[in-house]
Short mmCIF file of C-alpha atoms in Angstrom, two decimals:
data_model
loop_
_atom_site.label_atom_id
_atom_site.label_comp_id
_atom_site.label_asym_id
_atom_site.label_seq_id
_atom_site.Cartn_x
_atom_site.Cartn_y
_atom_site.Cartn_z
CA MET A 1 -0.02 -0.02 0.00
CA LYS A 2 1.15 3.58 -0.48
CA SER A 3 2.76 5.00 2.62
CA VAL A 4 0.79 8.27 2.46
CA ARG A 5 -2.72 8.19 1.14
CA LYS A 6 -6.19 9.58 1.70
CA VAL A 7 -8.87 6.89 1.25
CA ALA A 8 -12.48 7.81 1.00
CA LYS A 9 -15.77 6.05 0.69
CA ASN A 10 -18.32 8.00 -1.32
CA PHE A 11 -22.05 8.05 -1.65
CA GLN A 12 -24.30 9.20 -4.46
CA LEU A 13 -28.01 9.15 -3.65
CA ILE A 14 -31.23 10.29 -5.25
CA ILE A 15 -34.48 9.67 -3.40
CA LEU A 16 -37.89 11.20 -3.72
CA ALA A 17 -39.91 10.85 -0.53
CA MET A 18 -39.85 10.62 3.29
CA LEU A 19 -39.19 7.25 4.90
CA PHE A 20 -41.02 6.02 8.04
CA TYR A 21 -39.63 3.55 10.61
CA SER A 22 -40.58 1.22 13.40
CA THR A 23 -40.01 2.74 16.81
CA SER A 24 -38.38 -0.40 18.21
CA ALA A 25 -35.35 0.32 20.40
CA SER A 26 -33.29 -2.55 18.93
CA ALA A 27 -33.27 -2.74 15.12
CA SER A 28 -33.82 -6.13 13.46
CA TYR A 29 -32.48 -6.73 9.95
CA ILE A 30 -33.65 -9.17 7.35
CA THR A 31 -30.85 -10.88 5.33
CA ALA A 32 -30.97 -10.19 1.62
CA LYS A 33 -31.10 -13.10 -0.83
CA LEU A 34 -28.27 -13.58 -3.34
CA ILE A 35 -29.61 -13.86 -6.88
CA ASN A 36 -27.40 -15.19 -9.66
CA PRO A 37 -24.56 -16.38 -7.39
CA PRO A 38 -21.10 -15.50 -8.77
CA ASN A 39 -18.91 -18.01 -10.62
CA SER A 40 -16.34 -17.56 -7.89
CA SER A 41 -15.93 -15.44 -4.76
CA GLY A 42 -13.42 -15.15 -1.94
CA PHE A 43 -11.38 -12.74 0.12
CA SER A 44 -7.83 -11.72 1.04
CA ARG A 45 -6.15 -9.83 3.75
CA ALA A 46 -6.50 -6.65 1.76
CA ASN A 47 -9.98 -7.52 0.49
CA PRO A 48 -12.08 -9.02 3.33
CA ALA A 49 -15.86 -9.44 3.12
CA ILE A 50 -17.98 -6.31 3.63
CA HIS A 51 -20.96 -6.36 5.99
CA VAL A 52 -23.72 -3.83 5.02
CA LYS A 53 -26.75 -2.84 7.03
CA GLN A 54 -29.36 -0.27 6.06
CA ARG A 55 -32.22 1.06 8.11
CA LEU A 56 -35.30 1.03 5.86
CA PRO A 57 -39.08 1.31 6.00
CA VAL A 58 -41.48 -1.64 5.76
CA GLY A 59 -42.21 -2.57 2.18
CA ASP A 60 -39.05 -1.07 0.69
CA THR A 61 -37.18 -3.41 -1.68
CA MET A 62 -33.38 -3.04 -1.65
CA THR A 63 -31.33 -4.23 -4.66
CA ALA A 64 -27.50 -4.18 -4.57
CA THR A 65 -24.93 -5.18 -7.12
CA MET A 66 -21.18 -5.38 -6.67
CA THR A 67 -18.93 -3.19 -8.81
CA SER A 68 -15.26 -2.88 -9.52
CA ASN A 69 -13.94 0.52 -10.48
CA GLY A 70 -17.49 1.55 -11.12
CA VAL A 71 -18.24 -1.33 -13.47
CA VAL A 72 -20.88 -3.83 -12.48
CA ILE A 73 -19.43 -7.32 -11.95
CA THR A 74 -21.09 -9.97 -14.09
CA ASN A 75 -20.99 -13.78 -14.45
CA ASN A 76 -19.65 -15.75 -17.40
CA ASP A 77 -23.21 -16.10 -18.76
CA GLY A 78 -23.83 -12.34 -18.45
CA THR A 79 -26.06 -12.48 -15.36
CA VAL A 80 -25.34 -10.17 -12.45
CA PRO A 81 -24.78 -11.36 -8.88
CA THR A 82 -27.41 -9.38 -6.97
CA TYR A 83 -28.55 -9.02 -3.37
CA GLN A 84 -32.25 -8.28 -2.99
CA GLU A 85 -34.80 -8.25 -0.23
CA THR A 86 -38.00 -6.50 0.87
CA VAL A 87 -38.36 -5.24 4.43
CA THR A 88 -41.21 -7.03 6.31
CA ASP A 89 -43.29 -5.67 9.15
CA VAL A 90 -41.12 -7.44 11.69
CA HIS A 91 -37.86 -5.96 10.52
CA ASP A 92 -36.32 -2.51 10.46
CA GLY A 93 -33.93 -2.85 7.56
CA VAL A 94 -31.82 -5.11 5.32
CA GLN A 95 -28.33 -6.58 5.81
CA PHE A 96 -26.06 -8.60 3.51
CA VAL A 97 -22.35 -9.70 3.38
CA MET A 98 -20.41 -9.11 0.14
CA PRO A 99 -17.22 -11.04 -0.71
CA GLY A 100 -14.11 -8.86 -1.10
CA ILE A 101 -13.34 -10.56 -4.45
CA VAL A 102 -16.01 -11.60 -6.94
CA ASN A 103 -15.31 -13.37 -10.26
CA ASN A 104 -11.64 -12.50 -9.79
CA LYS A 105 -12.40 -8.79 -9.43
CA ILE A 106 -11.91 -6.56 -6.43
CA VAL A 107 -15.15 -5.24 -4.98
CA THR A 108 -14.33 -1.50 -4.81
CA ASP A 109 -17.85 -0.07 -4.68
CA ILE A 110 -21.58 -0.88 -4.42
CA PHE A 111 -24.44 0.10 -6.71
CA GLN A 112 -27.64 0.13 -4.66
CA THR A 113 -31.24 0.97 -5.48
CA HIS A 114 -34.53 1.15 -3.58
CA SER A 115 -38.06 0.90 -4.98
CA ASN A 116 -41.19 1.43 -2.97
CA PRO A 117 -44.40 3.08 -4.20
CA THR A 118 -44.68 5.08 -0.97
CA VAL A 119 -40.98 5.88 -0.71
CA GLY A 120 -39.80 6.67 -4.21
CA ASN A 121 -36.64 5.49 -5.97
CA GLY A 122 -33.14 5.79 -4.63
CA ILE A 123 -29.71 5.15 -6.08
CA LEU A 124 -26.70 4.76 -3.91
CA GLN A 125 -23.10 4.26 -4.96
CA ALA A 126 -20.31 3.60 -2.46
CA ALA A 127 -16.59 3.41 -3.25
CA ALA A 128 -13.13 3.46 -1.70
CA PHE A 129 -10.29 5.35 -3.38
CA ASN A 130 -6.93 6.96 -2.58
CA ASN A 131 -5.66 10.53 -2.70
CA GLU A 132 -5.08 10.32 -6.42
CA GLY A 133 -8.66 9.38 -7.02
CA ASP A 134 -7.87 5.79 -7.89
CA LEU A 135 -10.53 3.23 -6.95
CA THR A 136 -7.92 0.40 -6.40
CA PRO A 137 -5.06 2.00 -4.48
CA SER A 138 -2.24 -0.49 -3.98
CA LEU A 139 1.35 -1.01 -4.99
CA VAL A 140 1.35 -4.74 -4.32
CA GLU A 141 -2.20 -5.92 -3.83
CA PHE A 142 -5.31 -3.99 -4.84
CA GLU A 143 -7.41 -2.92 -1.85
CA GLY A 144 -11.16 -2.45 -2.01
CA LEU A 145 -13.76 -1.08 0.38
CA GLY A 146 -13.32 -3.97 2.74
CA GLY A 147 -9.60 -3.39 3.08
CA TRP A 148 -10.15 0.25 4.03
CA LEU A 149 -12.71 -0.71 6.67
CA ALA A 150 -10.38 -3.33 8.18
CA GLU A 151 -7.36 -0.95 8.22
CA ASN A 152 -9.37 1.63 10.03
CA GLY A 153 -10.81 -0.73 12.65
CA TYR A 154 -14.31 -1.01 11.36
CA VAL A 155 -14.66 -4.72 12.15
CA SER A 156 -17.53 -6.76 13.59
CA GLY A 157 -19.06 -4.97 16.57
CA ASN A 158 -17.54 -1.63 15.50
CA PRO A 159 -19.37 -0.51 12.40
CA LEU A 160 -19.00 2.83 10.59
CA ALA A 161 -22.34 4.55 10.53
CA VAL A 162 -23.02 6.94 7.57
CA PRO A 163 -26.34 8.85 7.31
CA ASP A 164 -28.63 9.02 4.19
CA PHE A 165 -30.66 12.09 3.29
CA ILE A 166 -33.69 13.22 1.36
CA ILE A 167 -35.36 16.45 0.28
CA CYS A 168 -38.71 17.18 -1.36
CA GLY A 169 -37.30 16.40 -4.81
CA ASP A 170 -34.13 14.94 -6.20
CA ILE A 171 -30.83 15.08 -4.18
CA PHE A 172 -27.37 13.75 -4.99
CA TYR A 173 -24.54 13.65 -2.50
CA GLY A 174 -21.10 12.33 -1.88
CA VAL A 175 -19.05 11.95 1.34
CA ASP A 176 -15.31 11.73 1.86
CA LEU A 177 -15.09 8.87 4.36
CA SER A 178 -11.78 9.86 5.80
CA ILE A 179 -13.23 13.19 6.89
CA TRP A 180 -16.56 11.76 8.06
CA ALA A 181 -14.94 9.01 10.10
CA ALA A 182 -12.76 11.51 11.89
CA ALA A 183 -15.32 14.26 12.57
CA GLY A 184 -18.83 12.87 11.90
CA PHE A 185 -21.45 11.60 14.40
CA SER A 186 -22.56 8.01 14.97
CA ASN A 187 -25.83 8.20 16.98
CA MET A 188 -28.05 7.67 13.93
CA GLU A 189 -31.20 6.31 15.61
CA SER A 190 -31.70 9.42 17.68
CA ARG A 191 -31.18 11.64 14.62
CA LEU A 192 -33.73 10.03 12.31
CA GLY A 193 -35.92 12.91 11.03
CA GLN A 194 -33.35 15.60 11.93
CA THR A 195 -32.92 18.38 9.38
CA PHE A 196 -29.69 20.09 8.24
CA ALA A 197 -29.19 23.41 6.46
CA ILE A 198 -27.00 23.12 3.38
CA THR A 199 -25.34 26.11 1.74
CA ASN A 200 -23.51 25.78 -1.59
CA GLY A 201 -23.37 22.04 -1.13
CA ARG A 202 -21.88 22.05 2.37
CA SER A 203 -22.82 22.01 6.06
CA ASP A 204 -20.46 22.32 9.09
CA ALA A 205 -22.66 19.80 10.80
CA LEU A 206 -21.93 17.17 8.08
CA PRO A 207 -18.16 17.15 7.55
CA GLY A 208 -17.03 15.62 4.35
CA PHE A 209 -20.45 15.77 2.63
CA LEU A 210 -21.14 17.49 -0.72
CA PHE A 211 -24.74 17.97 -1.90
CA GLY A 212 -25.92 18.76 -5.43
CA THR A 213 -29.02 18.83 -7.62
CA SER A 214 -27.16 17.06 -10.44
CA ALA A 215 -25.29 13.80 -10.48
CA MET A 216 -21.96 13.46 -8.72
CA PHE A 217 -18.80 12.56 -10.68
CA PHE A 218 -15.17 11.70 -9.80
CA ASN A 219 -12.30 14.15 -9.95
CA GLY A 220 -8.77 13.77 -8.59
CA ASP A 221 -9.91 14.41 -5.04
CA GLY A 222 -13.34 12.76 -4.75
CA TRP A 223 -16.79 13.87 -5.81
CA GLU A 224 -17.87 16.96 -7.72
CA THR A 225 -21.22 18.16 -9.02
CA ALA A 226 -22.12 20.66 -11.70
CA SER A 227 -24.98 22.11 -9.52
CA LEU A 228 -24.49 22.65 -5.77
CA PHE A 229 -27.52 22.35 -3.52
CA THR A 230 -28.69 25.04 -1.11
CA GLY A 231 -31.63 24.21 1.19
CA THR A 232 -32.59 21.67 3.89
CA VAL A 233 -32.03 17.92 3.90
CA THR A 234 -33.60 15.36 6.27
CA LEU A 235 -31.68 12.46 7.73
CA ASP A 236 -34.05 9.61 6.76
CA SER A 237 -31.95 6.45 7.08
CA TYR A 238 -28.44 5.25 7.55
CA HIS A 239 -25.86 2.58 6.63
CA GLU A 240 -23.53 0.62 8.79
CA PHE A 241 -20.37 -0.80 7.24
CA ASP A 242 -17.82 -3.21 8.76
CA VAL A 243 -15.93 -6.40 8.03
CA PRO A 244 -17.02 -9.64 9.71
#
């Protein structure tokens, strides 16, 4: 690995309506089914498995595919290994474990969608990259998202919590994980429904986040957008990431 680097995990989200949750004190997660299992999967020291949890409303269907350098990983027959599940009335969200290596490709990011008639559609993309903007930053062995989590101590029992947001309309956002992990908050349950004022894409209360009204794109330092957002966003859900 490079001796000096800045690694970030980034989100891009568009979602159209408010989410509603169970008021249970202890969240319960349904495990997503794996559709079209990969031809091969595994892990290495630098690329361990990635445990993903997301707090979601009843009836929402989560679909997630694994990507490498932004390209969806496919099987030999062209099918796509996919995690999918619908939240039932006895669960508060969805969880799944992704291998660090799928079909001989490093899992560097996640492409995730949500579809619920009462919630709207959401698109989430998560990635890990270094200070040069590379998605696979390693001199010897490529490191994906799982490697970054492991190196920074986000292992089983110590997940990294990252909030999700909505507005009354379309919203796109990215977050520099290195900044968020150092200065962000973790008590997500108590903050569900909290609003944040955004000015020119930024908020001091949300370090590392950038908000826009147009799609995010990579530059040498992380995310950019052609149209910065000013207004109020609502913390409507959150993710937890760790390695088992």
